Amino acid sequence: MEIKVAPDYLLSALRIANLCVGNKGGISSHFLFRVKEGSTEILSKSTRTFSVCPVICTSEVEEGEDPRFTVEAWRLIKWVNTINSGNKVITLSHNDGEVTAKCGRSKVKFRSLDPNGFRGWDSLYQQAEDCCEVDPPVFSRAIAAGRIMVSQEDTLKPENCQLVAWGESLAATDQKGVVNVGLPYEGLNLRVPFKDISTIQKFIEDRDTVENPLLVKEAKRAKEDGGSEFDFFVRPDGTYIGVARLALLPAKVLTPGNDQKCHAYINLHSEEFQTGLSVLTASAPKGHHTAHFSIKGESIPLSLPSAAGGKDS
């Protein structure tokens, strides 16, 4: 099996595939190259995330030959990054558990593992259902606003260690506070574990992702296969990342309609509020992070303890 590809095309695909490479060695630390229905793809996976990245290239598979091979991720990326940008074509040839990589005057060999050890997820993706399309920059800002409140206490309250989206809002809680970010989308339904938020954000903010709408899909395995649930983030070119949801349902405070139980709503001018906090933290004890509100008519005094004694407001 042989693949010929331009360095820039290969690096664009590897940049995404590398987001989901495992760090425990074995085949999860490898990229899987495969030719499927005339298209060449790079696959990667870790414990909770996985990706598929189509590559613009030419491929040649001999009759009876396995159209798959693996290459250790960090080694391939390091070699491709060191190649002179003036080189036009990279050739990857697989034979007898070994991949020969050539470009210009450079020629190296990489160990390749048995591709049968790389468990795929094609059937899971095929049964995934569309939720909605999102605008990458808007969705990225929403995730950035929500992730600050996602709990990291996975031994005490693991159900709070996820970013949750229901309908037209995205929410998170750390048991001390709740954040709810409004979104202009209907049908959105996802639950991203805290440990995987940065992976999803990097994918959404990638320069090849931000230009077009991103399709969000969801899938669930059959009960006999564990019943686990997954979210997919899919680009128009077919590149996608999948992430496994936590087995635990989110806290009730994050479920739809819960905001109706609030006793009061306070609308704040963000710039004035930030300015007020900056003024008060200048005189507050170093490292103090608790602010106090009180409602007096149409005004909402904000106060913090003063390092000189008493309170400033």
CSV table of C-alpha atoms in Angstrom, one decimal:
chain,number,residue,atom,x,y,z
A,1,MET,CA,0.0,0.0,0.0
A,2,GLU,CA,1.3,3.4,-0.9
A,3,ILE,CA,0.1,7.0,-0.3
A,4,LYS,CA,1.4,10.2,-1.9
A,5,VAL,CA,0.4,13.5,-0.3
A,6,ALA,CA,1.5,17.1,-0.2
A,7,PRO,CA,3.1,18.0,3.2
A,8,ASP,CA,0.5,20.8,3.9
A,9,TYR,CA,-2.5,18.5,3.3
A,10,LEU,CA,-1.0,15.9,5.5
A,11,LEU,CA,-0.1,18.3,8.3
A,12,SER,CA,-3.7,19.8,8.2
A,13,ALA,CA,-5.1,16.3,8.8
A,14,LEU,CA,-2.5,15.3,11.4
A,15,ARG,CA,-3.2,18.5,13.4
A,16,ILE,CA,-6.7,17.3,14.0
A,17,ALA,CA,-6.0,13.6,14.4
A,18,ASN,CA,-3.3,14.4,17.0
A,19,LEU,CA,-6.0,15.9,19.3
A,20,CYS,CA,-7.3,12.4,20.0
A,21,VAL,CA,-4.1,10.3,20.2
A,22,GLY,CA,-3.8,8.2,23.4
A,23,ASN,CA,-0.9,8.7,25.8
A,24,LYS,CA,-0.7,5.2,27.2
A,25,GLY,CA,1.4,3.6,24.4
A,26,GLY,CA,0.2,0.7,22.2
A,27,ILE,CA,-2.0,1.2,19.2
A,28,SER,CA,-3.8,4.1,20.7
A,29,SER,CA,-0.6,6.1,20.3
A,30,HIS,CA,-0.6,5.5,16.6
A,31,PHE,CA,-2.4,7.0,13.6
A,32,LEU,CA,-4.4,4.6,11.5
A,33,PHE,CA,-4.2,5.3,7.8
A,34,ARG,CA,-6.9,3.6,5.7
A,35,VAL,CA,-8.3,3.6,2.2
A,36,LYS,CA,-12.0,3.2,2.2
A,37,GLU,CA,-14.3,3.5,-0.8
A,38,GLY,CA,-11.6,5.3,-2.7
A,39,SER,CA,-11.0,7.9,0.0
A,40,THR,CA,-8.0,8.0,2.3
A,41,GLU,CA,-8.5,8.8,6.0
A,42,ILE,CA,-6.4,9.2,9.2
A,43,LEU,CA,-8.0,7.8,12.4
A,44,SER,CA,-7.0,8.3,16.0
A,45,LYS,CA,-8.4,7.5,19.4
A,46,SER,CA,-7.8,7.9,23.1
A,47,THR,CA,-9.8,6.5,26.0
A,48,ARG,CA,-12.7,8.9,25.5
A,49,THR,CA,-12.2,10.7,22.2
A,50,PHE,CA,-11.7,9.7,18.6
A,51,SER,CA,-11.4,11.3,15.2
A,52,VAL,CA,-11.6,10.7,11.4
A,53,CYS,CA,-9.7,13.0,9.1
A,54,PRO,CA,-10.0,12.6,5.3
A,55,VAL,CA,-6.8,13.5,3.4
A,56,ILE,CA,-6.4,14.9,-0.1
A,57,CYS,CA,-3.9,12.4,-1.7
A,58,THR,CA,-3.4,9.6,-4.1
A,59,SER,CA,-3.3,6.0,-2.9
A,60,GLU,CA,-2.5,2.6,-4.4
A,61,VAL,CA,-3.6,-0.7,-2.8
A,62,GLU,CA,-2.6,-3.9,-4.5
A,63,GLU,CA,-5.2,-6.7,-4.9
A,64,GLY,CA,-5.5,-8.7,-1.7
A,65,GLU,CA,-3.5,-6.1,0.3
A,66,ASP,CA,-4.8,-4.7,3.6
A,67,PRO,CA,-5.8,-1.1,2.9
A,68,ARG,CA,-4.7,0.0,6.4
A,69,PHE,CA,-1.5,0.6,8.3
A,70,THR,CA,-0.5,2.4,11.5
A,71,VAL,CA,2.3,4.9,12.4
A,72,GLU,CA,3.3,6.2,15.8
A,73,ALA,CA,1.8,9.6,16.0
A,74,TRP,CA,4.6,11.7,17.5
A,75,ARG,CA,7.3,10.2,15.3
A,76,LEU,CA,5.4,11.0,12.1
A,77,ILE,CA,4.5,14.5,13.1
A,78,LYS,CA,8.1,15.3,14.1
A,79,TRP,CA,9.4,14.0,10.8
A,80,VAL,CA,6.8,15.9,8.7
A,81,ASN,CA,7.6,19.1,10.6
A,82,THR,CA,11.3,18.9,9.8
A,83,ILE,CA,10.8,18.4,6.1
A,84,ASN,CA,11.8,21.4,3.9
A,85,SER,CA,8.6,23.2,2.9
A,86,GLY,CA,9.8,23.3,-0.7
A,87,ASN,CA,9.2,19.6,-1.0
A,88,LYS,CA,6.1,18.8,-2.9
A,89,VAL,CA,5.2,15.2,-2.2
A,90,ILE,CA,5.5,12.8,0.8
A,91,THR,CA,5.3,9.1,0.0
A,92,LEU,CA,4.3,6.6,2.7
A,93,SER,CA,4.7,2.9,1.7
A,94,HIS,CA,3.6,0.0,4.0
A,95,ASN,CA,5.1,-3.4,3.7
A,96,ASP,CA,5.5,-6.2,6.3
A,97,GLY,CA,4.9,-4.2,9.5
A,98,GLU,CA,7.1,-1.3,8.4
A,99,VAL,CA,6.2,2.1,6.9
A,100,THR,CA,8.8,3.8,4.7
A,101,ALA,CA,8.4,7.6,4.5
A,102,LYS,CA,10.1,9.5,1.7
A,103,CYS,CA,10.2,13.2,0.8
A,104,GLY,CA,13.0,14.9,-1.1
A,105,ARG,CA,16.3,13.6,0.1
A,106,SER,CA,14.8,12.3,3.4
A,107,LYS,CA,14.0,8.7,3.9
A,108,VAL,CA,13.0,7.1,7.2
A,109,LYS,CA,11.3,3.9,8.4
A,110,PHE,CA,8.6,3.6,11.1
A,111,ARG,CA,7.3,0.6,12.9
A,112,SER,CA,3.7,-0.3,12.1
A,113,LEU,CA,1.3,-2.3,14.3
A,114,ASP,CA,-1.4,-4.8,13.4
A,115,PRO,CA,-4.3,-2.6,12.3
A,116,ASN,CA,-6.8,-5.2,13.5
A,117,GLY,CA,-6.0,-4.1,17.0
A,118,PHE,CA,-7.4,-0.6,16.2
A,119,ARG,CA,-11.1,-0.9,17.1
A,120,GLY,CA,-13.2,1.3,14.9
A,121,TRP,CA,-16.6,3.1,15.4
A,122,ASP,CA,-18.0,3.2,11.8
A,123,SER,CA,-21.3,1.6,12.8
A,124,LEU,CA,-21.7,4.0,15.7
A,125,TYR,CA,-21.2,7.0,13.5
A,126,GLN,CA,-23.6,5.7,10.8
A,127,GLN,CA,-26.4,5.5,13.3
A,128,ALA,CA,-25.7,9.0,14.8
A,129,GLU,CA,-28.6,11.5,14.5
A,130,ASP,CA,-28.3,15.1,13.6
A,131,CYS,CA,-28.9,17.7,16.4
A,132,CYS,CA,-28.2,21.0,14.7
A,133,GLU,CA,-25.6,23.1,13.0
A,134,VAL,CA,-23.5,25.6,15.0
A,135,ASP,CA,-21.4,28.6,14.1
A,136,PRO,CA,-17.9,27.7,15.3
A,137,PRO,CA,-16.8,31.2,16.6
A,138,VAL,CA,-20.2,31.6,18.5
A,139,PHE,CA,-20.1,28.1,19.9
A,140,SER,CA,-16.5,28.4,20.9
A,141,ARG,CA,-17.2,31.6,22.9
A,142,ALA,CA,-20.1,29.8,24.6
A,143,ILE,CA,-17.9,26.9,25.6
A,144,ALA,CA,-15.3,29.3,27.0
A,145,ALA,CA,-17.9,31.1,29.1
A,146,GLY,CA,-19.3,27.8,30.4
A,147,ARG,CA,-16.2,25.8,31.1
A,148,ILE,CA,-15.1,28.2,34.0
A,149,MET,CA,-18.0,26.8,36.1
A,150,VAL,CA,-17.5,23.0,35.3
A,151,SER,CA,-16.5,21.1,38.4
A,152,GLN,CA,-13.3,19.2,38.5
A,153,GLU,CA,-14.2,17.2,41.6
A,154,ASP,CA,-14.6,13.9,39.8
A,155,THR,CA,-14.4,11.9,43.0
A,156,LEU,CA,-17.0,13.9,45.0
A,157,LYS,CA,-19.6,15.1,42.4
A,158,PRO,CA,-18.7,13.5,39.1
A,159,GLU,CA,-22.1,14.4,37.6
A,160,ASN,CA,-21.0,18.0,37.7
A,161,CYS,CA,-17.8,17.4,35.8
A,162,GLN,CA,-19.4,18.1,32.4
A,163,LEU,CA,-20.6,20.9,30.2
A,164,VAL,CA,-24.3,20.4,29.3
A,165,ALA,CA,-26.3,21.8,26.4
A,166,TRP,CA,-30.1,21.5,26.2
A,167,GLY,CA,-32.1,23.1,23.5
A,168,GLU,CA,-31.0,26.7,23.3
A,169,SER,CA,-28.6,27.0,26.3
A,170,LEU,CA,-25.3,25.6,27.6
A,171,ALA,CA,-24.8,25.2,31.3
A,172,ALA,CA,-22.4,24.1,34.0
A,173,THR,CA,-22.1,24.1,37.8
A,174,ASP,CA,-19.4,23.5,40.4
A,175,GLN,CA,-22.0,23.5,43.3
A,176,LYS,CA,-20.9,27.0,44.2
A,177,GLY,CA,-22.5,28.6,41.2
A,178,VAL,CA,-24.2,28.0,37.9
A,179,VAL,CA,-23.6,29.4,34.5
A,180,ASN,CA,-26.2,29.4,31.7
A,181,VAL,CA,-25.2,30.6,28.3
A,182,GLY,CA,-27.9,31.3,25.7
A,183,LEU,CA,-27.4,29.9,22.2
A,184,PRO,CA,-29.2,30.7,19.0
A,185,TYR,CA,-29.8,27.0,18.2
A,186,GLU,CA,-32.7,24.6,18.6
A,187,GLY,CA,-32.3,20.9,19.2
A,188,LEU,CA,-28.8,21.1,20.6
A,189,ASN,CA,-28.2,18.1,23.0
A,190,LEU,CA,-24.7,17.3,24.3
A,191,ARG,CA,-22.7,16.5,27.4
A,192,VAL,CA,-18.9,17.0,27.2
A,193,PRO,CA,-16.8,15.8,30.1
A,194,PHE,CA,-14.5,18.4,31.7
A,195,LYS,CA,-11.3,16.5,30.6
A,196,ASP,CA,-12.4,16.6,27.0
A,197,ILE,CA,-13.6,20.3,26.7
A,198,SER,CA,-10.1,21.5,25.6
A,199,THR,CA,-10.0,18.9,22.8
A,200,ILE,CA,-13.3,20.0,21.5
A,201,GLN,CA,-12.4,23.6,21.8
A,202,LYS,CA,-9.2,23.2,19.8
A,203,PHE,CA,-11.1,21.4,17.1
A,204,ILE,CA,-13.7,24.1,16.9
A,205,GLU,CA,-11.1,26.9,16.8
A,206,ASP,CA,-8.9,25.2,14.2
A,207,ARG,CA,-8.3,27.4,11.2
A,208,ASP,CA,-9.9,24.8,8.9
A,209,THR,CA,-13.0,24.5,11.1
A,210,VAL,CA,-14.0,28.1,11.8
A,211,GLU,CA,-14.9,28.9,8.2
A,212,ASN,CA,-18.0,26.8,7.9
A,213,PRO,CA,-20.9,25.6,10.1
A,214,LEU,CA,-20.3,22.6,12.3
A,215,LEU,CA,-22.8,19.8,12.5
A,216,VAL,CA,-23.5,18.3,16.0
A,217,LYS,CA,-24.7,14.7,16.1
A,218,GLU,CA,-25.4,12.2,18.9
A,219,ALA,CA,-25.4,8.4,19.1
A,220,LYS,CA,-26.0,5.7,21.6
A,221,ARG,CA,-24.8,2.1,21.6
A,222,ALA,CA,-27.3,-0.7,22.1
A,223,LYS,CA,-27.8,-1.9,25.7
A,224,GLU,CA,-26.0,-5.2,24.9
A,225,ASP,CA,-23.0,-3.1,23.9
A,226,GLY,CA,-23.0,-1.0,27.1
A,227,GLY,CA,-25.5,1.6,26.2
A,228,SER,CA,-22.9,4.4,26.2
A,229,GLU,CA,-23.7,7.7,24.5
A,230,PHE,CA,-21.5,9.9,22.3
A,231,ASP,CA,-21.4,13.4,20.7
A,232,PHE,CA,-19.9,14.1,17.3
A,233,PHE,CA,-18.7,17.4,15.9
A,234,VAL,CA,-18.6,17.2,12.1
A,235,ARG,CA,-17.0,19.5,9.4
A,236,PRO,CA,-18.5,19.8,5.9
A,237,ASP,CA,-15.4,18.0,4.5
A,238,GLY,CA,-16.2,14.9,6.6
A,239,THR,CA,-13.6,15.5,9.3
A,240,TYR,CA,-15.0,14.8,12.7
A,241,ILE,CA,-14.2,14.3,16.4
A,242,GLY,CA,-16.3,12.1,18.7
A,243,VAL,CA,-16.4,12.2,22.5
A,244,ALA,CA,-18.0,9.7,25.0
A,245,ARG,CA,-20.4,11.2,27.4
A,246,LEU,CA,-20.2,10.6,31.1
A,247,ALA,CA,-22.3,7.7,32.3
A,248,LEU,CA,-23.9,9.9,34.9
A,249,LEU,CA,-26.7,12.3,34.2
A,250,PRO,CA,-26.0,16.0,35.0
A,251,ALA,CA,-27.2,17.6,38.2
A,252,LYS,CA,-30.9,18.7,38.3
A,253,VAL,CA,-29.8,22.4,38.4
A,254,LEU,CA,-28.6,22.0,34.8
A,255,THR,CA,-31.8,20.5,33.4
A,256,PRO,CA,-34.2,22.4,31.2
A,257,GLY,CA,-36.7,24.7,33.0
A,258,ASN,CA,-34.7,24.8,36.2
A,259,ASP,CA,-34.2,28.6,35.9
A,260,GLN,CA,-37.9,29.0,36.7
A,261,LYS,CA,-37.1,28.0,40.3
A,262,CYS,CA,-34.9,31.1,40.8
A,263,HIS,CA,-36.1,33.5,43.4
A,264,ALA,CA,-34.6,36.6,41.7
A,265,TYR,CA,-33.1,37.7,38.5
A,266,ILE,CA,-30.4,40.4,38.3
A,267,ASN,CA,-29.5,42.1,35.1
A,268,LEU,CA,-26.0,43.6,35.2
A,269,HIS,CA,-24.1,45.9,32.8
A,270,SER,CA,-21.0,43.7,32.2
A,271,GLU,CA,-18.6,46.6,31.8
A,272,GLU,CA,-19.8,48.5,34.9
A,273,PHE,CA,-19.7,45.3,36.9
A,274,GLN,CA,-16.2,44.4,35.8
A,275,THR,CA,-15.0,48.0,36.6
A,276,GLY,CA,-16.6,47.8,40.1
A,277,LEU,CA,-14.9,44.5,40.8
A,278,SER,CA,-11.5,45.9,39.7
A,279,VAL,CA,-11.9,48.9,42.0
A,280,LEU,CA,-12.9,46.8,45.0
A,281,THR,CA,-10.2,44.1,44.6
A,282,ALA,CA,-7.6,46.8,44.7
A,283,SER,CA,-8.4,47.3,48.4
A,284,ALA,CA,-9.5,43.8,49.3
A,285,PRO,CA,-7.3,41.2,51.0
A,286,LYS,CA,-5.0,39.5,48.4
A,287,GLY,CA,-6.6,36.3,47.1
A,288,HIS,CA,-10.1,37.2,48.3
A,289,HIS,CA,-12.6,36.0,45.8
A,290,THR,CA,-16.1,36.4,47.4
A,291,ALA,CA,-18.2,39.4,46.6
A,292,HIS,CA,-21.5,40.4,48.3
A,293,PHE,CA,-24.6,41.8,46.7
A,294,SER,CA,-27.6,43.5,48.3
A,295,ILE,CA,-30.7,44.7,46.5
A,296,LYS,CA,-31.9,48.2,47.4
A,297,GLY,CA,-34.7,49.4,45.1
A,298,GLU,CA,-33.2,49.6,41.6
A,299,SER,CA,-29.6,49.7,42.8
A,300,ILE,CA,-27.4,46.7,43.6
A,301,PRO,CA,-24.5,47.6,45.9
A,302,LEU,CA,-21.5,45.4,45.5
A,303,SER,CA,-19.1,45.0,48.5
A,304,LEU,CA,-15.8,43.3,49.4
A,305,PRO,CA,-13.8,43.2,52.6
A,306,SER,CA,-11.1,45.8,52.8
A,307,ALA,CA,-7.5,44.9,53.8
A,308,ALA,CA,-7.6,48.0,56.0
A,309,GLY,CA,-10.7,46.7,57.9
A,310,GLY,CA,-14.4,46.8,57.4
A,311,LYS,CA,-16.0,46.7,53.9
A,312,ASP,CA,-15.7,48.8,50.8
A,313,SER,CA,-18.7,49.1,48.4
